[in-house]
Amino acid sequence: MATLATYIAYEGVGSTKTAFEHYRDIFGGELKVLTYGDVPPMEGMPFTPDPNSVAHATLELPGGTIAGGDAMPGESYVVKDTVYSMLYTLDDVEEARGYIQKMVDGGGSINMPFEPAPWGGHYGQVFDKFGVMWSFDVGGTDQPQE
């Protein structure tokens, strides 16, 4: 069975673990974190990884998976941007509002208020405290027909 997951690289040793624990606190789900200290040394690595650095993490959420790892030493990634977002589609407006509020309470900021959308339903965006933009969508009964 094919699956699709989003993978995010966070800067700093252990930053992925911190981010994914934050997401688990907001959404729930099953978190798995594998550090370089948990795996045997890998031949051919272009660097010696910090044993506390996250090699791979996954958070299984209702409806999808988020995956990630700590960025390679010397590499810099711009996480905060509006060119991408994590789109979480839900069935309940209040559930979406609750997730958005948890993100704001956890240090995030609203990018677009969660309000009725021109295409029906509700839509809004929030940046979490790590700079990742989350879009929340709750479809309406008045969705455009093709």
PDB file of N, CA and C in Angstrom, residues 40-77:
ATOM      1  N   PRO A  40      23.378   1.588  14.839  1.00  0.00           N
ATOM      2  CA  PRO A  40      24.816   1.325  14.701  1.00  0.00           C
ATOM      3  C   PRO A  40      25.459   2.344  13.763  1.00  0.00           C
ATOM      4  N   PRO A  41      26.760   2.584  13.907  1.00  0.00           N
ATOM      5  CA  PRO A  41      27.449   3.523  13.012  1.00  0.00           C
ATOM      6  C   PRO A  41      27.254   3.119  11.549  1.00  0.00           C
ATOM      7  N   MET A  42      27.081   4.126  10.705  1.00  0.00           N
ATOM      8  CA  MET A  42      26.846   3.876   9.285  1.00  0.00           C
ATOM      9  C   MET A  42      28.077   4.276   8.488  1.00  0.00           C
ATOM     10  N   GLU A  43      28.608   3.340   7.729  1.00  0.00           N
ATOM     11  CA  GLU A  43      29.768   3.634   6.893  1.00  0.00           C
ATOM     12  C   GLU A  43      29.370   4.582   5.776  1.00  0.00           C
ATOM     13  N   GLY A  44      30.272   5.465   5.423  1.00  0.00           N
ATOM     14  CA  GLY A  44      30.032   6.366   4.304  1.00  0.00           C
ATOM     15  C   GLY A  44      29.319   7.647   4.674  1.00  0.00           C
ATOM     16  N   MET A  45      28.977   7.833   5.953  1.00  0.00           N
ATOM     17  CA  MET A  45      28.332   9.086   6.369  1.00  0.00           C
ATOM     18  C   MET A  45      29.314  10.232   6.145  1.00  0.00           C
ATOM     19  N   PRO A  46      28.865  11.333   5.555  1.00  0.00           N
ATOM     20  CA  PRO A  46      29.766  12.455   5.293  1.00  0.00           C
ATOM     21  C   PRO A  46      30.099  13.262   6.558  1.00  0.00           C
ATOM     22  N   PHE A  47      29.550  12.867   7.697  1.00  0.00           N
ATOM     23  CA  PHE A  47      29.805  13.547   8.961  1.00  0.00           C
ATOM     24  C   PHE A  47      29.614  12.544  10.089  1.00  0.00           C
ATOM     25  N   THR A  48      30.102  12.889  11.255  1.00  0.00           N
ATOM     26  CA  THR A  48      29.875  12.062  12.433  1.00  0.00           C
ATOM     27  C   THR A  48      28.705  12.679  13.185  1.00  0.00           C
ATOM     28  N   PRO A  49      27.555  12.013  13.165  1.00  0.00           N
ATOM     29  CA  PRO A  49      26.383  12.608  13.778  1.00  0.00           C
ATOM     30  C   PRO A  49      26.450  12.622  15.301  1.00  0.00           C
ATOM     31  N   ASP A  50      25.884  13.645  15.877  1.00  0.00           N
ATOM     32  CA  ASP A  50      25.732  13.719  17.324  1.00  0.00           C
ATOM     33  C   ASP A  50      24.791  12.587  17.723  1.00  0.00           C
ATOM     34  N   PRO A  51      25.136  11.796  18.736  1.00  0.00           N
ATOM     35  CA  PRO A  51      24.265  10.677  19.108  1.00  0.00           C
ATOM     36  C   PRO A  51      22.883  11.108  19.587  1.00  0.00           C
ATOM     37  N   ASN A  52      22.725  12.365  19.995  1.00  0.00           N
ATOM     38  CA  ASN A  52      21.422  12.874  20.432  1.00  0.00           C
ATOM     39  C   ASN A  52      20.607  13.474  19.292  1.00  0.00           C
ATOM     40  N   SER A  53      21.204  13.567  18.119  1.00  0.00           N
ATOM     41  CA  SER A  53      20.514  14.127  16.962  1.00  0.00           C
ATOM     42  C   SER A  53      19.487  13.119  16.446  1.00  0.00           C
ATOM     43  N   VAL A  54      18.324  13.628  16.046  1.00  0.00           N
ATOM     44  CA  VAL A  54      17.251  12.763  15.562  1.00  0.00           C
ATOM     45  C   VAL A  54      17.532  12.348  14.121  1.00  0.00           C
ATOM     46  N   ALA A  55      17.661  11.034  13.919  1.00  0.00           N
ATOM     47  CA  ALA A  55      17.851  10.489  12.583  1.00  0.00           C
ATOM     48  C   ALA A  55      16.514  10.400  11.858  1.00  0.00           C
ATOM     49  N   HIS A  56      15.463  10.022  12.598  1.00  0.00           N
ATOM     50  CA  HIS A  56      14.146   9.872  11.983  1.00  0.00           C
ATOM     51  C   HIS A  56      13.086   9.862  13.080  1.00  0.00           C
ATOM     52  N   ALA A  57      12.024  10.603  12.838  1.00  0.00           N
ATOM     53  CA  ALA A  57      10.889  10.614  13.759  1.00  0.00           C
ATOM     54  C   ALA A  57       9.604  10.535  12.947  1.00  0.00           C
ATOM     55  N   THR A  58       8.610   9.881  13.497  1.00  0.00           N
ATOM     56  CA  THR A  58       7.296   9.840  12.866  1.00  0.00           C
ATOM     57  C   THR A  58       6.226  10.082  13.929  1.00  0.00           C
ATOM     58  N   LEU A  59       5.184  10.766  13.518  1.00  0.00           N
ATOM     59  CA  LEU A  59       4.004  10.950  14.352  1.00  0.00           C
ATOM     60  C   LEU A  59       2.814  10.507  13.516  1.00  0.00           C
ATOM     61  N   GLU A  60       2.195   9.420  13.948  1.00  0.00           N
ATOM     62  CA  GLU A  60       1.005   8.895  13.276  1.00  0.00           C
ATOM     63  C   GLU A  60      -0.206   9.614  13.842  1.00  0.00           C
ATOM     64  N   LEU A  61      -0.890  10.357  12.987  1.00  0.00           N
ATOM     65  CA  LEU A  61      -2.084  11.101  13.371  1.00  0.00           C
ATOM     66  C   LEU A  61      -3.307  10.466  12.722  1.00  0.00           C
ATOM     67  N   PRO A  62      -4.487  10.742  13.256  1.00  0.00           N
ATOM     68  CA  PRO A  62      -5.666  10.310  12.518  1.00  0.00           C
ATOM     69  C   PRO A  62      -5.644  10.955  11.127  1.00  0.00           C
ATOM     70  N   GLY A  63      -5.543  10.149  10.096  1.00  0.00           N
ATOM     71  CA  GLY A  63      -5.568  10.665   8.732  1.00  0.00           C
ATOM     72  C   GLY A  63      -4.221  10.878   8.084  1.00  0.00           C
ATOM     73  N   GLY A  64      -3.115  10.664   8.778  1.00  0.00           N
ATOM     74  CA  GLY A  64      -1.836  10.890   8.127  1.00  0.00           C
ATOM     75  C   GLY A  64      -0.640  10.731   9.035  1.00  0.00           C
ATOM     76  N   THR A  65       0.520  10.974   8.457  1.00  0.00           N
ATOM     77  CA  THR A  65       1.795  10.833   9.152  1.00  0.00           C
ATOM     78  C   THR A  65       2.646  12.065   8.897  1.00  0.00           C
ATOM     79  N   ILE A  66       3.321  12.516   9.935  1.00  0.00           N
ATOM     80  CA  ILE A  66       4.351  13.553   9.808  1.00  0.00           C
ATOM     81  C   ILE A  66       5.670  12.860  10.118  1.00  0.00           C
ATOM     82  N   ALA A  67       6.678  13.114   9.315  1.00  0.00           N
ATOM     83  CA  ALA A  67       7.995  12.540   9.551  1.00  0.00           C
ATOM     84  C   ALA A  67       9.018  13.666   9.547  1.00  0.00           C
ATOM     85  N   GLY A  68      10.165  13.421  10.173  1.00  0.00           N
ATOM     86  CA  GLY A  68      11.192  14.454  10.191  1.00  0.00           C
ATOM     87  C   GLY A  68      12.476  13.980  10.825  1.00  0.00           C
ATOM     88  N   GLY A  69      13.442  14.868  10.809  1.00  0.00           N
ATOM     89  CA  GLY A  69      14.734  14.600  11.416  1.00  0.00           C
ATOM     90  C   GLY A  69      15.484  15.899  11.595  1.00  0.00           C
ATOM     91  N   ASP A  70      16.530  15.844  12.425  1.00  0.00           N
ATOM     92  CA  ASP A  70      17.372  17.021  12.609  1.00  0.00           C
ATOM     93  C   ASP A  70      18.192  17.253  11.343  1.00  0.00           C
ATOM     94  N   ALA A  71      18.362  18.516  10.968  1.00  0.00           N
ATOM     95  CA  ALA A  71      19.128  18.870   9.771  1.00  0.00           C
ATOM     96  C   ALA A  71      20.573  18.414   9.922  1.00  0.00           C
ATOM     97  N   MET A  72      21.194  18.147   8.800  1.00  0.00           N
ATOM     98  CA  MET A  72      22.600  17.765   8.789  1.00  0.00           C
ATOM     99  C   MET A  72      23.450  18.928   9.278  1.00  0.00           C
ATOM    100  N   PRO A  73      24.556  18.643   9.967  1.00  0.00           N
ATOM    101  CA  PRO A  73      25.417  19.726  10.430  1.00  0.00           C
ATOM    102  C   PRO A  73      25.874  20.606   9.267  1.00  0.00           C
ATOM    103  N   GLY A  74      25.832  21.910   9.480  1.00  0.00           N
ATOM    104  CA  GLY A  74      26.277  22.856   8.471  1.00  0.00           C
ATOM    105  C   GLY A  74      25.218  23.225   7.451  1.00  0.00           C
ATOM    106  N   GLU A  75      24.085  22.545   7.482  1.00  0.00           N
ATOM    107  CA  GLU A  75      23.006  22.872   6.551  1.00  0.00           C
ATOM    108  C   GLU A  75      21.984  23.750   7.251  1.00  0.00           C
ATOM    109  N   SER A  76      21.512  24.751   6.538  1.00  0.00           N
ATOM    110  CA  SER A  76      20.537  25.674   7.098  1.00  0.00           C
ATOM    111  C   SER A  76      19.277  25.629   6.247  1.00  0.00           C
ATOM    112  N   TYR A  77      18.148  25.451   6.900  1.00  0.00           N
ATOM    113  CA  TYR A  77      16.866  25.386   6.205  1.00  0.00           C
ATOM    114  C   TYR A  77      15.959  26.486   6.722  1.00  0.00           C
TER     115      TYR A  77
END
